[in-house]
mmCIF file of C-alpha atoms in Angstrom:
data_model
loop_
_atom_site.group_PDB
_atom_site.id
_atom_site.type_symbol
_atom_site.label_atom_id
_atom_site.label_comp_id
_atom_site.label_asym_id
_atom_site.label_seq_id
_atom_site.Cartn_x
_atom_site.Cartn_y
_atom_site.Cartn_z
ATOM 1 C CA TYR A 1 153.909 -22.418 156.769
ATOM 2 C CA GLY A 2 150.893 -23.103 158.763
ATOM 3 C CA GLY A 3 149.997 -20.441 160.951
ATOM 4 C CA LYS A 4 146.830 -18.027 161.026
ATOM 5 C CA VAL A 5 146.153 -14.538 159.514
ATOM 6 C CA THR A 6 143.151 -13.193 161.115
ATOM 7 C CA ALA A 7 140.868 -10.172 161.902
ATOM 8 C CA ASN A 8 142.937 -7.757 159.734
ATOM 9 C CA THR A 9 141.571 -4.852 157.955
ATOM 10 C CA ALA A 10 142.980 -2.761 154.730
ATOM 11 C CA GLU A 11 141.812 -1.258 151.723
ATOM 12 C CA LYS A 12 143.049 -4.047 149.577
ATOM 13 C CA GLY A 13 144.257 -7.319 150.764
ATOM 14 C CA GLY A 14 142.929 -7.238 154.118
ATOM 15 C CA GLY A 15 144.772 -10.055 155.163
ATOM 16 C CA VAL A 16 147.716 -10.120 152.818
ATOM 17 C CA LEU A 17 148.614 -8.054 150.189
ATOM 18 C CA VAL A 18 151.319 -9.058 147.553
ATOM 19 C CA ILE A 19 152.278 -6.563 144.835
ATOM 20 C CA ASP A 20 155.011 -5.304 142.742
ATOM 21 C CA LYS A 21 156.662 -8.564 141.640
ATOM 22 C CA CYS A 22 156.795 -10.147 144.932
ATOM 23 C CA LYS A 23 156.020 -13.823 145.695
ATOM 24 C CA LEU A 24 154.033 -15.435 148.417
ATOM 25 C CA ILE A 25 154.585 -19.116 149.358
ATOM 26 C CA VAL A 26 151.533 -20.557 151.643
ATOM 27 C CA LYS A 27 151.674 -24.193 152.840
ATOM 28 C CA GLY A 28 148.899 -25.062 155.124
ATOM 29 C CA GLY A 29 147.420 -22.501 157.768
ATOM 30 C CA THR A 30 144.259 -20.305 157.789
ATOM 31 C CA VAL A 31 143.337 -17.064 156.128
ATOM 32 C CA GLU A 32 140.191 -15.902 157.887
ATOM 33 C CA LYS A 33 138.038 -12.971 159.278
ATOM 34 C CA ASN A 34 139.902 -10.534 157.666
ATOM 35 C CA THR A 35 138.416 -7.592 155.653
ATOM 36 C CA ALA A 36 139.102 -5.512 152.845
ATOM 37 C CA THR A 37 137.104 -2.178 152.140
ATOM 38 C CA ASN A 38 137.931 -2.359 148.371
ATOM 39 C CA ASN A 39 139.000 -6.092 146.855
ATOM 40 C CA GLY A 40 140.418 -9.077 148.351
ATOM 41 C CA GLY A 41 139.508 -9.463 151.634
ATOM 42 C CA GLY A 42 141.710 -12.544 152.317
ATOM 43 C CA ILE A 43 144.632 -12.275 149.932
ATOM 44 C CA PHE A 44 145.194 -9.994 146.807
ATOM 45 C CA VAL A 45 148.145 -10.630 144.518
ATOM 46 C CA ALA A 46 148.733 -8.021 141.909
ATOM 47 C CA ASN A 47 150.986 -6.036 139.511
ATOM 48 C CA THR A 48 152.926 -9.147 138.187
ATOM 49 C CA SER A 49 153.336 -11.006 141.606
ATOM 50 C CA GLU A 50 152.823 -14.621 142.190
ATOM 51 C CA MET A 51 151.107 -16.878 144.563
ATOM 52 C CA LYS A 52 151.824 -20.484 145.293
ATOM 53 C CA MET A 53 149.381 -21.845 147.837
ATOM 54 C CA THR A 54 149.558 -25.793 148.974
ATOM 55 C CA GLY A 55 146.590 -26.749 151.496
ATOM 56 C CA GLY A 56 145.562 -24.456 154.096
ATOM 57 C CA THR A 57 141.987 -22.678 154.090
ATOM 58 C CA VAL A 58 140.668 -19.405 153.046
ATOM 59 C CA LYS A 59 137.319 -18.327 154.715
ATOM 60 C CA ASN A 60 135.115 -16.076 156.357
ATOM 61 C CA ASN A 61 136.832 -13.025 154.799
ATOM 62 C CA LYS A 62 134.743 -9.958 153.444
ATOM 63 C CA ALA A 63 135.464 -7.559 150.703
ATOM 64 C CA ILE A 64 133.276 -5.695 147.872
ATOM 65 C CA SER A 65 134.947 -8.129 145.608
ATOM 66 C CA GLY A 66 137.117 -10.924 145.746
ATOM 67 C CA ALA A 67 136.205 -11.534 149.201
ATOM 68 C CA GLY A 68 138.509 -14.657 149.925
ATOM 69 C CA LEU A 69 141.278 -13.995 147.094
ATOM 70 C CA ALA A 70 141.757 -11.552 144.275
ATOM 71 C CA ALA A 71 144.271 -11.534 141.583
ATOM 72 C CA TYR A 72 145.023 -8.510 139.241
ATOM 73 C CA LEU A 73 147.869 -8.897 136.634
ATOM 74 C CA ALA A 74 149.110 -11.897 138.552
ATOM 75 C CA LYS A 75 149.816 -15.602 138.542
ATOM 76 C CA ALA A 76 148.666 -17.838 141.362
ATOM 77 C CA THR A 77 148.623 -21.655 141.724
ATOM 78 C CA MET A 78 146.682 -23.682 144.199
ATOM 79 C CA THR A 79 147.080 -27.125 145.124
ATOM 80 C CA GLY A 80 144.723 -28.689 147.795
ATOM 81 C CA GLY A 81 143.138 -26.380 150.314
ATOM 82 C CA THR A 82 139.338 -24.722 150.685
ATOM 83 C CA ILE A 83 138.034 -21.352 149.729
ATOM 84 C CA GLU A 84 134.860 -21.098 151.856
ATOM 85 C CA LYS A 85 132.001 -19.047 153.588
ATOM 86 C CA ASN A 86 133.515 -15.634 151.886
ATOM 87 C CA GLU A 87 131.252 -12.789 151.624
ATOM 88 C CA ALA A 88 131.439 -10.213 148.679
ATOM 89 C CA SER A 89 129.110 -7.102 148.692
ATOM 90 C CA GLN A 90 129.620 -7.220 144.631
ATOM 91 C CA HIS A 91 131.398 -9.817 142.701
ATOM 92 C CA GLY A 92 133.573 -13.052 143.231
ATOM 93 C CA ALA A 93 132.925 -13.978 146.749
ATOM 94 C CA GLY A 94 135.394 -16.821 146.367
ATOM 95 C CA PHE A 95 138.099 -15.661 144.077
ATOM 96 C CA LEU A 96 137.974 -12.464 141.794
ATOM 97 C CA VAL A 97 140.328 -13.003 138.781
ATOM 98 C CA GLN A 98 141.212 -9.881 136.703
ATOM 99 C CA ARG A 99 143.258 -8.518 134.048
ATOM 100 C CA GLU A 100 145.390 -11.111 132.321
ATOM 101 C CA SER A 101 145.811 -13.139 135.565
ATOM 102 C CA VAL A 102 146.706 -16.718 135.053
ATOM 103 C CA ILE A 103 145.149 -19.189 137.978
ATOM 104 C CA SER A 104 145.471 -22.893 138.288
ATOM 105 C CA MET A 105 143.976 -24.736 140.648
ATOM 106 C CA LYS A 106 143.956 -28.676 141.383
ATOM 107 C CA ASP A 107 142.355 -30.607 144.026
ATOM 108 C CA VAL A 108 140.765 -27.126 145.597
ATOM 109 C CA THR A 109 137.109 -27.135 147.008
ATOM 110 C CA ILE A 110 135.169 -23.710 146.772
ATOM 111 C CA GLN A 111 132.086 -23.691 148.720
ATOM 112 C CA LYS A 112 129.524 -21.655 150.507
ATOM 113 C CA ASN A 113 130.773 -18.223 149.238
ATOM 114 C CA ASN A 114 128.051 -15.651 148.729
ATOM 115 C CA ALA A 115 128.525 -12.711 146.043
ATOM 116 C CA LYS A 116 125.403 -10.219 146.411
ATOM 117 C CA GLU A 117 126.182 -9.848 142.536
ATOM 118 C CA ASN A 118 127.630 -12.027 140.042
ATOM 119 C CA GLY A 119 130.041 -14.991 140.737
ATOM 120 C CA GLY A 120 129.122 -16.722 143.878
ATOM 121 C CA ALA A 121 132.375 -18.760 143.725
ATOM 122 C CA ILE A 122 134.485 -16.931 140.836
ATOM 123 C CA HIS A 123 134.378 -14.014 139.136
ATOM 124 C CA ILE A 124 136.825 -13.683 136.062
ATOM 125 C CA SER A 125 137.492 -11.210 133.395
ATOM 126 C CA GLY A 126 139.803 -9.058 131.282
ATOM 127 C CA PHE A 127 141.688 -11.486 129.244
ATOM 128 C CA ALA A 128 142.279 -13.826 132.318
ATOM 129 C CA THR A 129 142.838 -17.762 132.293
ATOM 130 C CA LEU A 130 141.746 -20.234 134.739
ATOM 131 C CA ASN A 131 142.302 -23.821 134.832
ATOM 132 C CA LEU A 132 140.545 -25.904 137.334
ATOM 133 C CA ASP A 133 141.718 -29.634 137.961
ATOM 134 C CA LYS A 134 139.756 -32.127 140.469
ATOM 135 C CA THR A 135 138.166 -28.913 141.706
ATOM 136 C CA VAL A 136 134.754 -28.858 143.306
ATOM 137 C CA ILE A 137 132.516 -25.786 143.138
ATOM 138 C CA GLY A 138 129.867 -26.432 145.302
ATOM 139 C CA GLU A 139 126.871 -24.788 147.249
ATOM 140 C CA ASN A 140 127.868 -21.177 146.397
ATOM 141 C CA THR A 141 125.472 -18.322 145.822
ATOM 142 C CA ALA A 142 125.053 -15.202 143.620
ATOM 143 C CA GLY A 143 122.573 -12.654 143.863
ATOM 144 C CA MET A 144 122.562 -12.023 140.234
ATOM 145 C CA ALA A 145 124.317 -14.388 137.586
ATOM 146 C CA GLY A 146 126.696 -17.150 137.912
ATOM 147 C CA GLY A 147 126.288 -18.941 141.300
ATOM 148 C CA GLY A 148 129.174 -21.064 140.658
ATOM 149 C CA ILE A 149 131.236 -18.998 138.178
ATOM 150 C CA PHE A 150 130.666 -15.675 135.985
ATOM 151 C CA ALA A 151 133.082 -15.262 133.105
ATOM 152 C CA SER A 152 133.234 -12.185 131.136
ATOM 153 C CA GLY A 153 135.295 -10.486 128.516
ATOM 154 C CA ASP A 154 137.035 -11.341 125.273
ATOM 155 C CA LYS A 155 139.817 -13.758 125.625
ATOM 156 C CA THR A 156 138.768 -14.539 129.206
ATOM 157 C CA VAL A 157 139.001 -18.632 129.186
ATOM 158 C CA VAL A 158 137.899 -21.113 131.959
ATOM 159 C CA THR A 159 139.008 -24.733 131.532
ATOM 160 C CA LEU A 160 137.703 -27.536 133.630
ATOM 161 C CA LYS A 161 139.037 -31.052 134.040
ATOM 162 C CA ASP A 162 137.438 -33.828 136.036
ATOM 163 C CA SER A 163 136.023 -31.165 138.037
ATOM 164 C CA ALA A 164 132.252 -30.408 139.644
ATOM 165 C CA ILE A 165 130.105 -27.718 139.785
ATOM 166 C CA ARG A 166 127.107 -28.612 141.680
ATOM 167 C CA THR A 167 124.513 -27.336 143.955
ATOM 168 C CA ASN A 168 125.187 -23.385 143.254
ATOM 169 C CA THR A 169 122.192 -20.907 143.042
ATOM 170 C CA ALA A 170 121.977 -17.762 141.059
ATOM 171 C CA GLY A 171 119.264 -15.185 141.634
ATOM 172 C CA THR A 172 118.772 -14.392 137.945
ATOM 173 C CA ALA A 173 120.683 -16.701 135.368
ATOM 174 C CA GLY A 174 123.610 -19.325 135.114
ATOM 175 C CA GLY A 175 123.122 -21.332 138.587
ATOM 176 C CA GLY A 176 126.191 -23.363 137.672
ATOM 177 C CA ALA A 177 127.814 -21.017 135.509
ATOM 178 C CA SER A 178 127.267 -17.883 133.267
ATOM 179 C CA ALA A 179 129.541 -16.796 130.361
ATOM 180 C CA MET A 180 129.310 -13.296 128.501
ATOM 181 C CA SER A 181 130.637 -11.000 126.242
ATOM 182 C CA HIS A 182 132.861 -13.315 124.484
ATOM 183 C CA ALA A 183 134.099 -15.493 127.313
ATOM 184 C CA ARG A 184 134.617 -19.188 127.173
ATOM 185 C CA ILE A 185 133.800 -22.003 129.717
ATOM 186 C CA VAL A 186 135.212 -25.111 128.514
ATOM 187 C CA MET A 187 134.917 -28.169 130.373
ATOM 188 C CA GLU A 188 136.897 -30.991 129.141
ATOM 189 C CA SER A 189 135.429 -33.607 131.760
ATOM 190 C CA GLY A 190 133.219 -33.624 134.909
ATOM 191 C CA LYS A 191 129.877 -33.054 136.030
ATOM 192 C CA ILE A 192 127.405 -30.076 136.307
ATOM 193 C CA ASN A 193 124.775 -30.914 138.672
ATOM 194 C CA HIS A 194 121.586 -29.670 140.832
ATOM 195 C CA ASN A 195 122.306 -25.940 140.410
ATOM 196 C CA THR A 196 119.435 -23.450 140.301
ATOM 197 C CA GLY A 197 118.662 -20.178 138.310
ATOM 198 C CA SER A 198 115.598 -18.378 138.596
ATOM 199 C CA TYR A 199 115.594 -16.541 135.548
ATOM 200 C CA ASP A 200 114.606 -18.849 132.717
ATOM 201 C CA SER A 201 115.812 -21.693 134.808
ATOM 202 C CA ASN A 202 119.278 -21.664 133.204
ATOM 203 C CA VAL A 203 122.008 -23.753 134.587
ATOM 204 C CA ILE A 204 124.336 -22.471 132.033
ATOM 205 C CA THR A 205 123.784 -19.156 130.410
ATOM 206 C CA VAL A 206 125.772 -18.186 127.475
ATOM 207 C CA SER A 207 125.164 -14.835 126.242
ATOM 208 C CA HIS A 208 126.452 -11.358 124.471
ATOM 209 C CA LEU A 209 128.074 -12.224 121.074
ATOM 210 C CA ASN A 210 129.852 -15.475 120.135
ATOM 211 C CA SER A 211 130.655 -16.838 123.694
ATOM 212 C CA LEU A 212 131.529 -20.592 123.195
ATOM 213 C CA THR A 213 130.329 -23.216 126.299
ATOM 214 C CA LYS A 214 131.700 -26.784 125.717
ATOM 215 C CA LEU A 215 129.862 -29.086 128.096
ATOM 216 C CA GLU A 216 130.311 -32.586 128.987
ATOM 217 C CA LEU A 217 128.354 -35.102 131.327
ATOM 218 C CA VAL A 218 125.531 -32.554 132.280
ATOM 219 C CA VAL A 219 123.888 -34.540 134.955
ATOM 220 C CA GLY A 220 120.895 -33.994 137.312
ATOM 221 C CA ASN A 221 120.476 -30.290 136.991
ATOM 222 C CA ASP A 222 117.242 -28.971 138.786
ATOM 223 C CA LEU A 223 114.983 -26.391 137.417
ATOM 224 C CA GLY A 224 116.087 -27.044 133.739
ATOM 225 C CA SER A 225 119.088 -27.908 131.711
ATOM 226 C CA GLU A 226 118.541 -25.754 128.820
ATOM 227 C CA ILE A 227 121.221 -23.387 127.266
ATOM 228 C CA ARG A 228 119.438 -20.514 125.982
ATOM 229 C CA ASN A 229 119.030 -16.838 125.571
ATOM 230 C CA CYS A 230 122.331 -16.897 123.329
ATOM 231 C CA GLU A 231 121.940 -13.436 121.533
ATOM 232 C CA SER A 232 123.802 -14.705 118.664
ATOM 233 C CA ALA A 233 125.924 -16.854 121.038
ATOM 234 C CA GLU A 234 128.005 -19.918 119.765
ATOM 235 C CA THR A 235 127.285 -22.871 122.143
ATOM 236 C CA GLU A 236 128.989 -26.302 121.659
ATOM 237 C CA ILE A 237 127.757 -29.436 123.397
ATOM 238 C CA ALA A 238 130.098 -32.105 123.314
ATOM 239 C CA GLY A 239 130.604 -35.988 124.619
ATOM 240 C CA THR A 240 127.735 -37.546 126.600
ATOM 241 C CA VAL A 241 124.861 -35.745 127.674
ATOM 242 C CA LYS A 242 122.663 -36.793 130.272
ATOM 243 C CA VAL A 243 119.922 -35.014 132.244
ATOM 244 C CA GLU A 244 118.096 -36.373 135.299
ATOM 245 C CA SER A 245 115.561 -34.827 137.628
ATOM 246 C CA ARG A 246 114.494 -32.261 135.281
ATOM 247 C CA LEU A 247 111.698 -29.817 136.421
ATOM 248 C CA ASN A 248 111.265 -27.529 133.986
ATOM 249 C CA SER A 249 110.962 -28.659 130.227
ATOM 250 C CA SER A 250 110.276 -25.578 128.524
#
């Protein structure tokens, strides 16, 4: 309850490591400036363990992947709070979600995280599930794909409701999000705006065989708003689509 976990170093879970069917409950407080030489700079939840976090801040942590938080075969619920300014030398600077993990977030802000490779805010793969409700993913950066979200792998599903993906940047494709290798990103409601990707100027990139991306209310994307380079992918656009401030019409 409250408190601060700061300036710790470990191989996994630099700040907190939760494994083997344990349960972590966090109410408020700050997890910051921790380092993992592997994954999970701030918090690592693994091996059928569970985390429930209400409020609080996870910031300025570092790791190879999952600098803020990482989950592997785990369950996590976050209500309120902020994940910000974390740095990953590979993937998922804000949150790394792997191997059948189930993550639910409501009223969370994930911002200003930086991954050198894929998934500036979130990297999800391996049959994992992520549900975002009233959550903002903004001003995150990926050196490669998925400035906001990078999703990969069969039965990997990201669902967004009343959420926003905005002002994220990718060095290659998918400034807002990138879905690959059968992964699905389903946006039931919300906005995707002012994201930037340099490769083909895509805001959303869908690729590698039958990925499905459903988008609603796509507004104000810079450097193009196309969904393309699908490589036989299946893309669905539903609802009201409005594009503003479009700088690239190719």
